[in-house]
Amino acid sequence: MRILNCVVVVLAACLLAAAQGDSDSLADAARSAHAPAAKSKKVITDESLNFDRGPLPDMNIDGVDNSDDIVKAISKYKQDHTPEETEQAVRGWYDRYDMMFQKALDENNAIHSRSQDRLNHPPTLVYGGEEEVPYRRLDEIRRDQQLSDLQNQRKVQRNGLLEARIQQTFQKVRTGIGAFGLHYDWMKIRFGNGNGSW
């Protein structure tokens, strides 16, 4: 009888331990079910890049001017957002194209500087003499230089058109949003030569 009582006590202890282990695992399962899921890494796609650009439409650099669409988008955004949020959205849009303008201006200045340096200090490539350059090589160098000059002219022209489009769009947007009370002192338009703004 004594052995039977011991067996019952041991079985009861085992069942109790097993039940407690199950409740621990159930509790752990419940906790993990309510725990926040691990955040997945953000995948950058064309869509997410466009989304990250902000709530306002892109400026049409080529093609038809879309200043009116930008002004309408700002007006619509203003209706559903605070003045601070609206200014932040407009500032983000403005800064993006102002940096684009500065980059184009810097590229053109660098091209002009290189051109001036070459005019003031032309290479001493001669056919014949002590430092003779073979005629074919001399011809290659001249053709490469002409091609480089042509590419630089095209780059300067493209940058000039970009600068003009940005100036034009900034002017129209600034006037357009001013009509419904948005006036920002920081919304300056650079001069094409980079000296000052209005």
Short mmCIF file of C-alpha atoms in Angstrom, two decimals:
data_model
loop_
_atom_site.label_atom_id
_atom_site.label_comp_id
_atom_site.label_asym_id
_atom_site.label_seq_id
_atom_site.Cartn_x
_atom_site.Cartn_y
_atom_site.Cartn_z
CA MET A 1 0.00 0.00 0.00
CA ARG A 2 2.82 2.26 0.89
CA ILE A 3 4.38 1.69 -2.54
CA LEU A 4 1.05 2.49 -4.22
CA ASN A 5 0.85 5.79 -2.31
CA CYS A 6 4.40 6.67 -3.41
CA VAL A 7 3.60 5.86 -7.01
CA VAL A 8 0.45 8.05 -6.86
CA VAL A 9 2.42 10.94 -5.33
CA VAL A 10 5.16 10.60 -7.95
CA LEU A 11 2.56 10.46 -10.76
CA ALA A 12 0.75 13.48 -9.34
CA ALA A 13 4.03 15.39 -9.14
CA CYS A 14 4.88 14.46 -12.73
CA LEU A 15 1.43 15.51 -13.96
CA LEU A 16 1.66 18.78 -12.04
CA ALA A 17 5.12 19.48 -13.46
CA ALA A 18 3.94 18.65 -16.98
CA ALA A 19 0.88 20.85 -16.58
CA GLN A 20 3.02 23.70 -15.27
CA GLY A 21 5.44 23.25 -18.20
CA ASP A 22 2.52 23.40 -20.64
CA SER A 23 1.18 26.53 -19.00
CA ASP A 24 4.63 28.13 -19.25
CA SER A 25 4.86 27.28 -22.91
CA LEU A 26 1.30 28.50 -23.49
CA ALA A 27 2.10 31.72 -21.66
CA ASP A 28 5.25 32.11 -23.76
CA ALA A 29 3.23 31.50 -26.91
CA ALA A 30 0.65 34.08 -25.86
CA ARG A 31 3.36 36.63 -25.09
CA SER A 32 5.10 36.05 -28.41
CA ALA A 33 1.79 36.36 -30.24
CA HIS A 34 1.28 39.81 -28.74
CA ALA A 35 4.92 40.89 -29.19
CA PRO A 36 5.51 43.33 -32.07
CA ALA A 37 6.65 41.65 -35.23
CA ALA A 38 10.22 42.21 -36.29
CA LYS A 39 10.44 45.15 -38.68
CA SER A 40 11.40 44.22 -42.19
CA LYS A 41 14.03 46.22 -44.04
CA LYS A 42 12.70 48.85 -46.41
CA VAL A 43 13.09 47.89 -50.04
CA ILE A 44 13.88 50.89 -52.22
CA THR A 45 12.06 50.87 -55.54
CA ASP A 46 11.19 53.55 -58.08
CA GLU A 47 7.83 53.90 -56.35
CA SER A 48 9.35 54.38 -52.91
CA LEU A 49 11.85 56.88 -54.30
CA ASN A 50 9.00 58.87 -55.81
CA PHE A 51 7.14 58.66 -52.52
CA ASP A 52 10.20 59.82 -50.59
CA ARG A 53 10.45 62.89 -52.80
CA GLY A 54 7.58 64.48 -50.94
CA PRO A 55 3.93 65.23 -51.53
CA LEU A 56 4.37 67.76 -54.34
CA PRO A 57 4.69 66.91 -58.04
CA ASP A 58 8.07 66.92 -59.73
CA MET A 59 8.97 69.92 -61.83
CA ASN A 60 8.86 69.16 -65.56
CA ILE A 61 12.44 69.85 -66.56
CA ASP A 62 11.79 68.94 -70.20
CA GLY A 63 8.54 69.47 -72.03
CA VAL A 64 5.51 71.46 -70.96
CA ASP A 65 5.78 73.69 -67.90
CA ASN A 66 3.70 72.30 -65.00
CA SER A 67 3.88 75.23 -62.57
CA ASP A 68 0.07 75.44 -62.35
CA ASP A 69 -0.13 71.78 -61.28
CA ILE A 70 2.45 72.40 -58.56
CA VAL A 71 0.56 75.46 -57.28
CA LYS A 72 -2.70 73.45 -57.20
CA ALA A 73 -0.97 70.62 -55.33
CA ILE A 74 0.38 73.07 -52.73
CA SER A 75 -3.08 74.63 -52.34
CA LYS A 76 -4.66 71.21 -51.82
CA TYR A 77 -1.93 70.16 -49.38
CA LYS A 78 -2.44 73.39 -47.41
CA GLN A 79 -6.12 72.56 -46.84
CA ASP A 80 -5.36 69.32 -44.97
CA HIS A 81 -2.12 70.26 -43.19
CA THR A 82 -0.81 72.78 -40.69
CA PRO A 83 1.06 75.88 -41.89
CA GLU A 84 4.30 74.32 -40.57
CA GLU A 85 3.72 71.07 -42.51
CA THR A 86 2.88 73.05 -45.64
CA GLU A 87 6.03 75.14 -45.35
CA GLN A 88 8.10 72.00 -44.79
CA ALA A 89 6.65 70.35 -47.92
CA VAL A 90 7.25 73.46 -50.05
CA ARG A 91 10.75 73.88 -48.61
CA GLY A 92 11.66 70.27 -49.41
CA TRP A 93 10.45 70.70 -53.00
CA TYR A 94 12.24 74.04 -53.37
CA ASP A 95 15.55 72.83 -51.88
CA ARG A 96 15.67 69.89 -54.26
CA TYR A 97 15.51 72.11 -57.36
CA ASP A 98 17.66 74.86 -55.84
CA MET A 99 20.43 72.27 -55.36
CA MET A 100 19.89 71.14 -58.96
CA PHE A 101 20.32 74.77 -60.07
CA GLN A 102 23.53 75.11 -58.04
CA LYS A 103 24.95 71.89 -59.49
CA ALA A 104 24.26 73.06 -63.06
CA LEU A 105 25.85 76.44 -62.28
CA ASP A 106 28.94 74.80 -60.76
CA GLU A 107 29.34 72.50 -63.79
CA ASN A 108 29.14 75.41 -66.20
CA ASN A 109 31.63 77.45 -64.17
CA ALA A 110 34.07 74.52 -64.14
CA ILE A 111 33.71 74.08 -67.92
CA HIS A 112 34.33 77.80 -68.51
CA SER A 113 37.38 77.75 -66.21
CA ARG A 114 38.90 74.77 -68.02
CA SER A 115 38.25 76.44 -71.37
CA GLN A 116 39.91 79.68 -70.18
CA ASP A 117 42.90 77.76 -68.84
CA ARG A 118 43.35 76.00 -72.16
CA LEU A 119 43.18 79.29 -74.08
CA ASN A 120 45.66 80.99 -71.76
CA HIS A 121 48.02 78.01 -71.59
CA PRO A 122 47.68 76.05 -74.83
CA PRO A 123 49.46 72.70 -74.99
CA THR A 124 52.78 72.77 -76.84
CA LEU A 125 52.04 69.99 -79.26
CA VAL A 126 54.12 70.41 -82.37
CA TYR A 127 54.80 68.28 -85.37
CA GLY A 128 58.52 68.18 -85.82
CA GLY A 129 61.24 69.72 -83.64
CA GLU A 130 62.90 68.29 -80.54
CA GLU A 131 59.70 67.14 -78.79
CA GLU A 132 58.20 65.74 -81.94
CA VAL A 133 54.70 64.28 -81.72
CA PRO A 134 53.86 61.86 -84.50
CA TYR A 135 51.38 63.42 -86.90
CA ARG A 136 48.73 60.73 -86.35
CA ARG A 137 48.92 61.16 -82.57
CA LEU A 138 48.75 64.93 -82.94
CA ASP A 139 45.66 64.55 -85.13
CA GLU A 140 44.06 62.22 -82.55
CA ILE A 141 44.69 64.72 -79.75
CA ARG A 142 43.13 67.54 -81.78
CA ARG A 143 40.07 65.46 -82.67
CA ASP A 144 39.64 64.41 -79.02
CA GLN A 145 39.85 68.05 -77.98
CA GLN A 146 37.25 69.09 -80.56
CA LEU A 147 34.90 66.34 -79.39
CA SER A 148 35.43 67.36 -75.77
CA ASP A 149 34.71 71.00 -76.66
CA LEU A 150 31.50 70.00 -78.45
CA GLN A 151 30.34 67.88 -75.49
CA ASN A 152 31.12 70.75 -73.12
CA GLN A 153 29.10 73.17 -75.29
CA ARG A 154 26.14 70.80 -75.20
CA LYS A 155 26.46 70.39 -71.42
CA VAL A 156 26.60 74.15 -70.91
CA GLN A 157 23.52 74.55 -73.10
CA ARG A 158 21.57 71.83 -71.23
CA ASN A 159 22.54 73.34 -67.89
CA GLY A 160 21.48 76.79 -69.09
CA LEU A 161 18.07 75.46 -70.11
CA LEU A 162 17.73 73.68 -66.76
CA GLU A 163 18.59 76.86 -64.86
CA ALA A 164 16.07 78.86 -66.92
CA ARG A 165 13.31 76.28 -66.31
CA ILE A 166 13.97 76.27 -62.56
CA GLN A 167 13.95 80.08 -62.41
CA GLN A 168 10.74 80.24 -64.44
CA THR A 169 8.98 77.61 -62.33
CA PHE A 170 10.12 79.14 -59.03
CA GLN A 171 8.79 82.52 -60.16
CA LYS A 172 5.40 81.10 -61.17
CA VAL A 173 5.05 78.96 -58.05
CA ARG A 174 6.08 81.79 -55.73
CA THR A 175 3.55 84.13 -57.35
CA GLY A 176 0.87 81.41 -57.39
CA ILE A 177 1.14 80.44 -53.73
CA GLY A 178 1.39 84.10 -52.75
CA ALA A 179 -2.16 84.52 -54.06
CA PHE A 180 -3.45 82.31 -51.24
CA GLY A 181 -1.28 83.75 -48.49
CA LEU A 182 1.92 81.73 -48.58
CA HIS A 183 4.94 84.04 -48.49
CA TYR A 184 8.32 82.54 -47.61
CA ASP A 185 11.38 84.76 -47.20
CA TRP A 186 13.69 81.82 -47.99
CA MET A 187 12.10 81.20 -51.41
CA LYS A 188 14.72 83.10 -53.40
CA ILE A 189 15.41 82.71 -57.10
CA ARG A 190 19.07 82.69 -58.06
CA PHE A 191 20.44 84.81 -60.88
CA GLY A 192 21.82 82.82 -63.80
CA ASN A 193 25.38 84.00 -63.10
CA GLY A 194 25.17 82.79 -59.50
CA ASN A 195 25.72 86.29 -58.09
CA GLY A 196 22.74 86.99 -55.86
CA SER A 197 19.04 86.25 -56.01
CA TRP A 198 15.69 87.99 -56.04
#
